[in-house]
Amino acid sequence: MNFALYRELLAVRPIRRLLLVGMVARIPHSAAGVLLTLHIVLSLDQGYAAAGAAAAVMTIGIAVGAPWRGRRVDTVGLRTALIPSVISEAVIWSVVPHVSYQWLLPLVFVGGLLTLPIFSVVRQSLGVLADGDQRRTAFALDAITTEVVFMIGPAAGAIVATSGFTVLGLTIVGVSTSLAGLFLMWFNPPTRSPAQDEECSADERHAAEAAVVSAAPAHLQEAAAELVPAGATHRGPGLRSKVAHNFAWFTATVAAVFAVAAGAGMVLSGTDVGIVAALETGGRQAEIGIVFLFWCAASVVGGLVYGAMHRPVSPILLLLGMAALTIPMGFAHDTWALAFTAILPGLLCAPVLSSASEKVADLVAEERRGEAMGWYGSALTGGVALGAPLAGVFIDVTGPSGGFVSVGAAGVVLCFAGLILQQRRRGKSPAQ
């Protein structure tokens, strides 16, 4: 292991500034999950299944919007692509705490659709600013700063919510995220290397006519390709060939990484809801920050170790360990037991996200990386969308322990799905 890699990386001013801006910009939304959950449970008098459903609706919006937002960054540049987010963050999150649950759902969906794409932008820019062994360290450091954010945000959100200020807290989330977006527009970190900026690729020349297809989910693209008239293929590169070219990067190996991202999102969001439920049910809401501190601090340690390693570890193996070790959290009966059992899965959290991000950056060419990172974000947030209500339903039926057990087991299942996809790729490779 070489921990000096961190010093070398942070000596690069653009990388240092990008990581700092990314960390600050993520803090508001890291508090939003706890604030929204407790606002729905305490202020709107709904159950944890309802709170999980709201989180799912928001993250579905994020999942739908992420590829489109990533594509916009690729085609029109960062500053133009961020304008809708800067406006919507301030408006929507100022309205959400003042409406009923029925109106809250469509609002958080639109808020998710237009959310500030800070995670994908930071990772895309790091993929440009760092390469080779530096890239692994850069992604690990990004995951570590994210964990620092989740030490601060949820604890602050819990304090604000349990003090009865969820309305003010959610409003501050929107305004501060909008300000962070403005700062990011001013900073304007690179999302493409200079060589790529000077070249106009074939993908970009055909972007306008293929925009609708290229923004659709993979199974819809295949269906769209089948709708192209057979006689149209003789007129140069038709829609079918453009779709195939646009998604040549989407291989079985990339799909396996996306399965890992979905599993990680599911486990993390379910654990998040489970921690809040376990402590709120026992009347210990004020101690939520203690568990998050242990959970996230363990992830920081794991990320530091992973970033100093000379060789990558399969994201599937890392997720398998994290998911399996989440299950014992369901058997903790007090705050400190829950905090200590959160350490082991926490150690693997940052490495999972770092390893998966690195894998996408390695597998996908730079000119398509923004879109690929968008789909990666969709897989991650799709898992979040499933994990929160899954945990919420089991919590309402069986108690807080059910949340941890359900998402841990589901994460293990997705690991095996990823392994099957990888085996499928290996089985095809000789013929290719």
mmCIF file of N, CA, C and O in Angstrom, residues 321-381:
data_model
loop_
_atom_site.group_PDB
_atom_site.id
_atom_site.type_symbol
_atom_site.label_atom_id
_atom_site.label_comp_id
_atom_site.label_asym_id
_atom_site.label_seq_id
_atom_site.Cartn_x
_atom_site.Cartn_y
_atom_site.Cartn_z
ATOM 1 N N GLY A 321 -19.745 -8.687 0.554
ATOM 2 C CA GLY A 321 -19.378 -8.550 1.960
ATOM 3 C C GLY A 321 -20.208 -7.503 2.674
ATOM 4 O O GLY A 321 -20.687 -7.727 3.791
ATOM 5 N N MET A 322 -20.420 -6.338 2.031
ATOM 6 C CA MET A 322 -21.181 -5.270 2.675
ATOM 7 C C MET A 322 -22.632 -5.692 2.931
ATOM 8 O O MET A 322 -23.186 -5.440 4.003
ATOM 9 N N ALA A 323 -23.250 -6.343 1.939
ATOM 10 C CA ALA A 323 -24.647 -6.752 2.082
ATOM 11 C C ALA A 323 -24.806 -7.800 3.178
ATOM 12 O O ALA A 323 -25.716 -7.715 4.023
ATOM 13 N N ALA A 324 -23.919 -8.805 3.174
ATOM 14 C CA ALA A 324 -24.018 -9.867 4.187
ATOM 15 C C ALA A 324 -23.785 -9.329 5.593
ATOM 16 O O ALA A 324 -24.454 -9.746 6.552
ATOM 17 N N LEU A 325 -22.876 -8.368 5.729
ATOM 18 C CA LEU A 325 -22.565 -7.824 7.055
ATOM 19 C C LEU A 325 -23.595 -6.809 7.540
ATOM 20 O O LEU A 325 -23.585 -6.425 8.717
ATOM 21 N N THR A 326 -24.484 -6.381 6.653
ATOM 22 C CA THR A 326 -25.571 -5.482 7.062
ATOM 23 C C THR A 326 -26.644 -6.228 7.842
ATOM 24 O O THR A 326 -27.292 -5.662 8.732
ATOM 25 N N ILE A 327 -26.844 -7.506 7.533
ATOM 26 C CA ILE A 327 -27.912 -8.289 8.168
ATOM 27 C C ILE A 327 -27.807 -8.312 9.695
ATOM 28 O O ILE A 327 -28.820 -8.131 10.392
ATOM 29 N N PRO A 328 -26.609 -8.490 10.299
ATOM 30 C CA PRO A 328 -26.527 -8.503 11.769
ATOM 31 C C PRO A 328 -26.953 -7.198 12.439
ATOM 32 O O PRO A 328 -27.264 -7.200 13.642
ATOM 33 N N MET A 329 -27.002 -6.096 11.709
ATOM 34 C CA MET A 329 -27.463 -4.840 12.305
ATOM 35 C C MET A 329 -28.906 -4.950 12.787
ATOM 36 O O MET A 329 -29.322 -4.239 13.712
ATOM 37 N N GLY A 330 -29.664 -5.861 12.181
ATOM 38 C CA GLY A 330 -31.054 -6.047 12.583
ATOM 39 C C GLY A 330 -31.214 -6.654 13.964
ATOM 40 O O GLY A 330 -32.317 -6.629 14.528
ATOM 41 N N PHE A 331 -30.137 -7.189 14.533
ATOM 42 C CA PHE A 331 -30.224 -7.843 15.841
ATOM 43 C C PHE A 331 -29.652 -6.984 16.969
ATOM 44 O O PHE A 331 -29.514 -7.444 18.091
ATOM 45 N N ALA A 332 -29.304 -5.724 16.661
ATOM 46 C CA ALA A 332 -28.819 -4.799 17.694
ATOM 47 C C ALA A 332 -30.017 -4.191 18.424
ATOM 48 O O ALA A 332 -31.007 -3.816 17.792
ATOM 49 N N HIS A 333 -29.919 -4.083 19.747
ATOM 50 C CA HIS A 333 -31.075 -3.648 20.541
ATOM 51 C C HIS A 333 -30.877 -2.312 21.247
ATOM 52 O O HIS A 333 -31.743 -1.881 21.995
ATOM 53 N N ASP A 334 -29.744 -1.660 21.046
ATOM 54 C CA ASP A 334 -29.562 -0.323 21.610
ATOM 55 C C ASP A 334 -28.641 0.475 20.697
ATOM 56 O O ASP A 334 -28.084 -0.056 19.727
ATOM 57 N N THR A 335 -28.477 1.746 21.003
ATOM 58 C CA THR A 335 -27.732 2.646 20.126
ATOM 59 C C THR A 335 -26.293 2.193 19.919
ATOM 60 O O THR A 335 -25.792 2.139 18.793
ATOM 61 N N TRP A 336 -25.607 1.841 21.001
ATOM 62 C CA TRP A 336 -24.198 1.498 20.887
ATOM 63 C C TRP A 336 -23.984 0.159 20.185
ATOM 64 O O TRP A 336 -23.039 -0.004 19.416
ATOM 65 N N ALA A 337 -24.871 -0.794 20.415
ATOM 66 C CA ALA A 337 -24.768 -2.067 19.696
ATOM 67 C C ALA A 337 -24.966 -1.842 18.200
ATOM 68 O O ALA A 337 -24.259 -2.423 17.361
ATOM 69 N N LEU A 338 -25.923 -0.989 17.860
ATOM 70 C CA LEU A 338 -26.171 -0.684 16.451
ATOM 71 C C LEU A 338 -24.972 0.034 15.835
ATOM 72 O O LEU A 338 -24.579 -0.253 14.700
ATOM 73 N N ALA A 339 -24.383 0.942 16.602
ATOM 74 C CA ALA A 339 -23.211 1.683 16.097
ATOM 75 C C ALA A 339 -22.036 0.740 15.828
ATOM 76 O O ALA A 339 -21.369 0.835 14.786
ATOM 77 N N PHE A 340 -21.795 -0.184 16.738
ATOM 78 C CA PHE A 340 -20.657 -1.095 16.570
ATOM 79 C C PHE A 340 -20.894 -2.115 15.454
ATOM 80 O O PHE A 340 -19.964 -2.475 14.720
ATOM 81 N N THR A 341 -22.133 -2.594 15.320
ATOM 82 C CA THR A 341 -22.401 -3.537 14.221
ATOM 83 C C THR A 341 -22.384 -2.848 12.861
ATOM 84 O O THR A 341 -22.258 -3.515 11.827
ATOM 85 N N ALA A 342 -22.502 -1.515 12.856
ATOM 86 C CA ALA A 342 -22.443 -0.776 11.588
ATOM 87 C C ALA A 342 -21.019 -0.638 11.071
ATOM 88 O O ALA A 342 -20.809 -0.285 9.899
ATOM 89 N N ILE A 343 -20.028 -0.928 11.904
ATOM 90 C CA ILE A 343 -18.633 -0.715 11.508
ATOM 91 C C ILE A 343 -18.226 -1.646 10.363
ATOM 92 O O ILE A 343 -17.631 -1.198 9.362
ATOM 93 N N LEU A 344 -18.527 -2.937 10.483
ATOM 94 C CA LEU A 344 -18.054 -3.896 9.473
ATOM 95 C C LEU A 344 -18.635 -3.613 8.081
ATOM 96 O O LEU A 344 -17.874 -3.530 7.109
ATOM 97 N N PRO A 345 -19.962 -3.459 7.923
ATOM 98 C CA PRO A 345 -20.440 -3.104 6.575
ATOM 99 C C PRO A 345 -19.953 -1.729 6.149
ATOM 100 O O PRO A 345 -19.717 -1.486 4.959
ATOM 101 N N GLY A 346 -19.789 -0.824 7.120
ATOM 102 C CA GLY A 346 -19.289 0.510 6.793
ATOM 103 C C GLY A 346 -17.900 0.487 6.185
ATOM 104 O O GLY A 346 -17.588 1.274 5.284
ATOM 105 N N LEU A 347 -17.047 -0.417 6.646
ATOM 106 C CA LEU A 347 -15.683 -0.514 6.115
ATOM 107 C C LEU A 347 -15.662 -0.779 4.615
ATOM 108 O O LEU A 347 -14.701 -0.429 3.924
ATOM 109 N N LEU A 348 -16.708 -1.414 4.096
ATOM 110 C CA LEU A 348 -16.744 -1.777 2.678
ATOM 111 C C LEU A 348 -17.546 -0.806 1.823
ATOM 112 O O LEU A 348 -17.573 -0.942 0.601
ATOM 113 N N CYS A 349 -18.177 0.183 2.445
ATOM 114 C CA CYS A 349 -19.053 1.094 1.703
ATOM 115 C C CYS A 349 -18.281 1.923 0.678
ATOM 116 O O CYS A 349 -18.557 1.878 -0.525
ATOM 117 N N ALA A 350 -17.315 2.712 1.123
ATOM 118 C CA ALA A 350 -16.530 3.541 0.193
ATOM 119 C C ALA A 350 -15.780 2.695 -0.838
ATOM 120 O O ALA A 350 -15.746 3.054 -2.020
ATOM 121 N N PRO A 351 -15.169 1.571 -0.451
ATOM 122 C CA PRO A 351 -14.520 0.737 -1.469
ATOM 123 C C PRO A 351 -15.470 0.234 -2.559
ATOM 124 O O PRO A 351 -15.085 0.158 -3.728
ATOM 125 N N VAL A 352 -16.713 -0.122 -2.200
ATOM 126 C CA VAL A 352 -17.680 -0.568 -3.208
ATOM 127 C C VAL A 352 -17.910 0.528 -4.240
ATOM 128 O O VAL A 352 -17.813 0.308 -5.454
ATOM 129 N N LEU A 353 -18.218 1.741 -3.770
ATOM 130 C CA LEU A 353 -18.529 2.843 -4.675
ATOM 131 C C LEU A 353 -17.298 3.257 -5.479
ATOM 132 O O LEU A 353 -17.394 3.562 -6.665
ATOM 133 N N SER A 354 -16.145 3.266 -4.840
ATOM 134 C CA SER A 354 -14.905 3.624 -5.531
ATOM 135 C C SER A 354 -14.564 2.608 -6.608
ATOM 136 O O SER A 354 -14.229 2.966 -7.750
ATOM 137 N N SER A 355 -14.647 1.329 -6.267
ATOM 138 C CA SER A 355 -14.312 0.271 -7.212
ATOM 139 C C SER A 355 -15.252 0.277 -8.415
ATOM 140 O O SER A 355 -14.821 0.123 -9.561
ATOM 141 N N ALA A 356 -16.551 0.482 -8.155
ATOM 142 C CA ALA A 356 -17.518 0.495 -9.252
ATOM 143 C C ALA A 356 -17.307 1.700 -10.164
ATOM 144 O O ALA A 356 -17.358 1.578 -11.394
ATOM 145 N N SER A 357 -17.050 2.886 -9.587
ATOM 146 C CA SER A 357 -16.797 4.078 -10.395
ATOM 147 C C SER A 357 -15.546 3.905 -11.249
ATOM 148 O O SER A 357 -15.520 4.266 -12.434
ATOM 149 N N GLU A 358 -14.501 3.362 -10.643
ATOM 150 C CA GLU A 358 -13.254 3.125 -11.372
ATOM 151 C C GLU A 358 -13.477 2.162 -12.543
ATOM 152 O O GLU A 358 -12.942 2.346 -13.635
ATOM 153 N N LYS A 359 -14.296 1.150 -12.303
ATOM 154 C CA LYS A 359 -14.553 0.149 -13.334
ATOM 155 C C LYS A 359 -15.267 0.772 -14.534
ATOM 156 O O LYS A 359 -14.923 0.503 -15.692
ATOM 157 N N VAL A 360 -16.268 1.624 -14.272
ATOM 158 C CA VAL A 360 -16.978 2.295 -15.360
ATOM 159 C C VAL A 360 -16.021 3.190 -16.146
ATOM 160 O O VAL A 360 -16.024 3.196 -17.379
ATOM 161 N N ALA A 361 -15.184 3.951 -15.422
ATOM 162 C CA ALA A 361 -14.229 4.844 -16.090
ATOM 163 C C ALA A 361 -13.239 4.062 -16.950
ATOM 164 O O ALA A 361 -12.819 4.535 -18.016
ATOM 165 N N ASP A 362 -12.857 2.883 -16.513
ATOM 166 C CA ASP A 362 -11.915 2.054 -17.270
ATOM 167 C C ASP A 362 -12.564 1.406 -18.490
ATOM 168 O O ASP A 362 -11.916 1.223 -19.526
ATOM 169 N N LEU A 363 -13.849 1.051 -18.384
ATOM 170 C CA LEU A 363 -14.512 0.288 -19.436
ATOM 171 C C LEU A 363 -15.082 1.153 -20.555
ATOM 172 O O LEU A 363 -15.255 0.678 -21.681
ATOM 173 N N VAL A 364 -15.388 2.423 -20.259
ATOM 174 C CA VAL A 364 -16.103 3.268 -21.221
ATOM 175 C C VAL A 364 -15.187 4.380 -21.727
ATOM 176 O O VAL A 364 -14.508 5.043 -20.938
ATOM 177 N N ALA A 365 -15.189 4.584 -23.048
ATOM 178 C CA ALA A 365 -14.369 5.636 -23.649
ATOM 179 C C ALA A 365 -14.814 7.009 -23.164
ATOM 180 O O ALA A 365 -15.985 7.224 -22.828
ATOM 181 N N GLU A 366 -13.880 7.947 -23.169
ATOM 182 C CA GLU A 366 -14.130 9.248 -22.566
ATOM 183 C C GLU A 366 -15.305 9.996 -23.192
ATOM 184 O O GLU A 366 -16.081 10.647 -22.504
ATOM 185 N N GLU A 367 -15.464 9.889 -24.532
ATOM 186 C CA GLU A 367 -16.523 10.654 -25.191
ATOM 187 C C GLU A 367 -17.919 10.149 -24.835
ATOM 188 O O GLU A 367 -18.909 10.819 -25.097
ATOM 189 N N ARG A 368 -18.013 8.947 -24.241
ATOM 190 C CA ARG A 368 -19.310 8.413 -23.814
ATOM 191 C C ARG A 368 -19.394 8.281 -22.304
ATOM 192 O O ARG A 368 -20.390 7.785 -21.779
ATOM 193 N N ARG A 369 -18.370 8.746 -21.616
ATOM 194 C CA ARG A 369 -18.293 8.481 -20.182
ATOM 195 C C ARG A 369 -19.345 9.256 -19.381
ATOM 196 O O ARG A 369 -19.839 8.783 -18.362
ATOM 197 N N GLY A 370 -19.671 10.473 -19.825
ATOM 198 C CA GLY A 370 -20.690 11.237 -19.108
ATOM 199 C C GLY A 370 -22.029 10.516 -19.106
ATOM 200 O O GLY A 370 -22.702 10.411 -18.084
ATOM 201 N N GLU A 371 -22.412 9.986 -20.275
ATOM 202 C CA GLU A 371 -23.656 9.236 -20.378
ATOM 203 C C GLU A 371 -23.586 7.948 -19.562
ATOM 204 O O GLU A 371 -24.543 7.577 -18.872
ATOM 205 N N ALA A 372 -22.427 7.265 -19.632
ATOM 206 C CA ALA A 372 -22.267 6.027 -18.870
ATOM 207 C C ALA A 372 -22.347 6.288 -17.371
ATOM 208 O O ALA A 372 -22.976 5.531 -16.621
ATOM 209 N N MET A 373 -21.722 7.388 -16.922
ATOM 210 C CA MET A 373 -21.806 7.736 -15.508
ATOM 211 C C MET A 373 -23.240 8.100 -15.122
ATOM 212 O O MET A 373 -23.678 7.873 -13.998
ATOM 213 N N GLY A 374 -23.987 8.668 -16.082
ATOM 214 C CA GLY A 374 -25.395 8.948 -15.822
ATOM 215 C C GLY A 374 -26.196 7.681 -15.598
ATOM 216 O O GLY A 374 -26.997 7.583 -14.665
ATOM 217 N N TRP A 375 -25.945 6.658 -16.450
ATOM 218 C CA TRP A 375 -26.625 5.373 -16.272
ATOM 219 C C TRP A 375 -26.156 4.675 -15.000
ATOM 220 O O TRP A 375 -26.951 4.006 -14.319
ATOM 221 N N TYR A 376 -24.872 4.842 -14.685
ATOM 222 C CA TYR A 376 -24.358 4.311 -13.415
ATOM 223 C C TYR A 376 -25.103 4.957 -12.253
ATOM 224 O O TYR A 376 -25.527 4.287 -11.297
ATOM 225 N N GLY A 377 -25.274 6.291 -12.325
ATOM 226 C CA GLY A 377 -26.039 6.984 -11.291
ATOM 227 C C GLY A 377 -27.488 6.515 -11.239
ATOM 228 O O GLY A 377 -28.077 6.402 -10.166
ATOM 229 N N SER A 378 -28.068 6.216 -12.423
ATOM 230 C CA SER A 378 -29.434 5.703 -12.461
ATOM 231 C C SER A 378 -29.538 4.347 -11.765
ATOM 232 O O SER A 378 -30.496 4.073 -11.046
ATOM 233 N N ALA A 379 -28.548 3.483 -12.007
ATOM 234 C CA ALA A 379 -28.551 2.176 -11.349
ATOM 235 C C ALA A 379 -28.429 2.336 -9.837
ATOM 236 O O ALA A 379 -29.143 1.682 -9.064
ATOM 237 N N LEU A 380 -27.540 3.230 -9.420
ATOM 238 C CA LEU A 380 -27.347 3.471 -7.984
ATOM 239 C C LEU A 380 -28.619 4.007 -7.344
ATOM 240 O O LEU A 380 -29.087 3.496 -6.319
ATOM 241 N N THR A 381 -29.209 5.038 -7.960
ATOM 242 C CA THR A 381 -30.406 5.630 -7.389
ATOM 243 C C THR A 381 -31.628 4.736 -7.576
ATOM 244 O O THR A 381 -32.573 4.803 -6.788
#
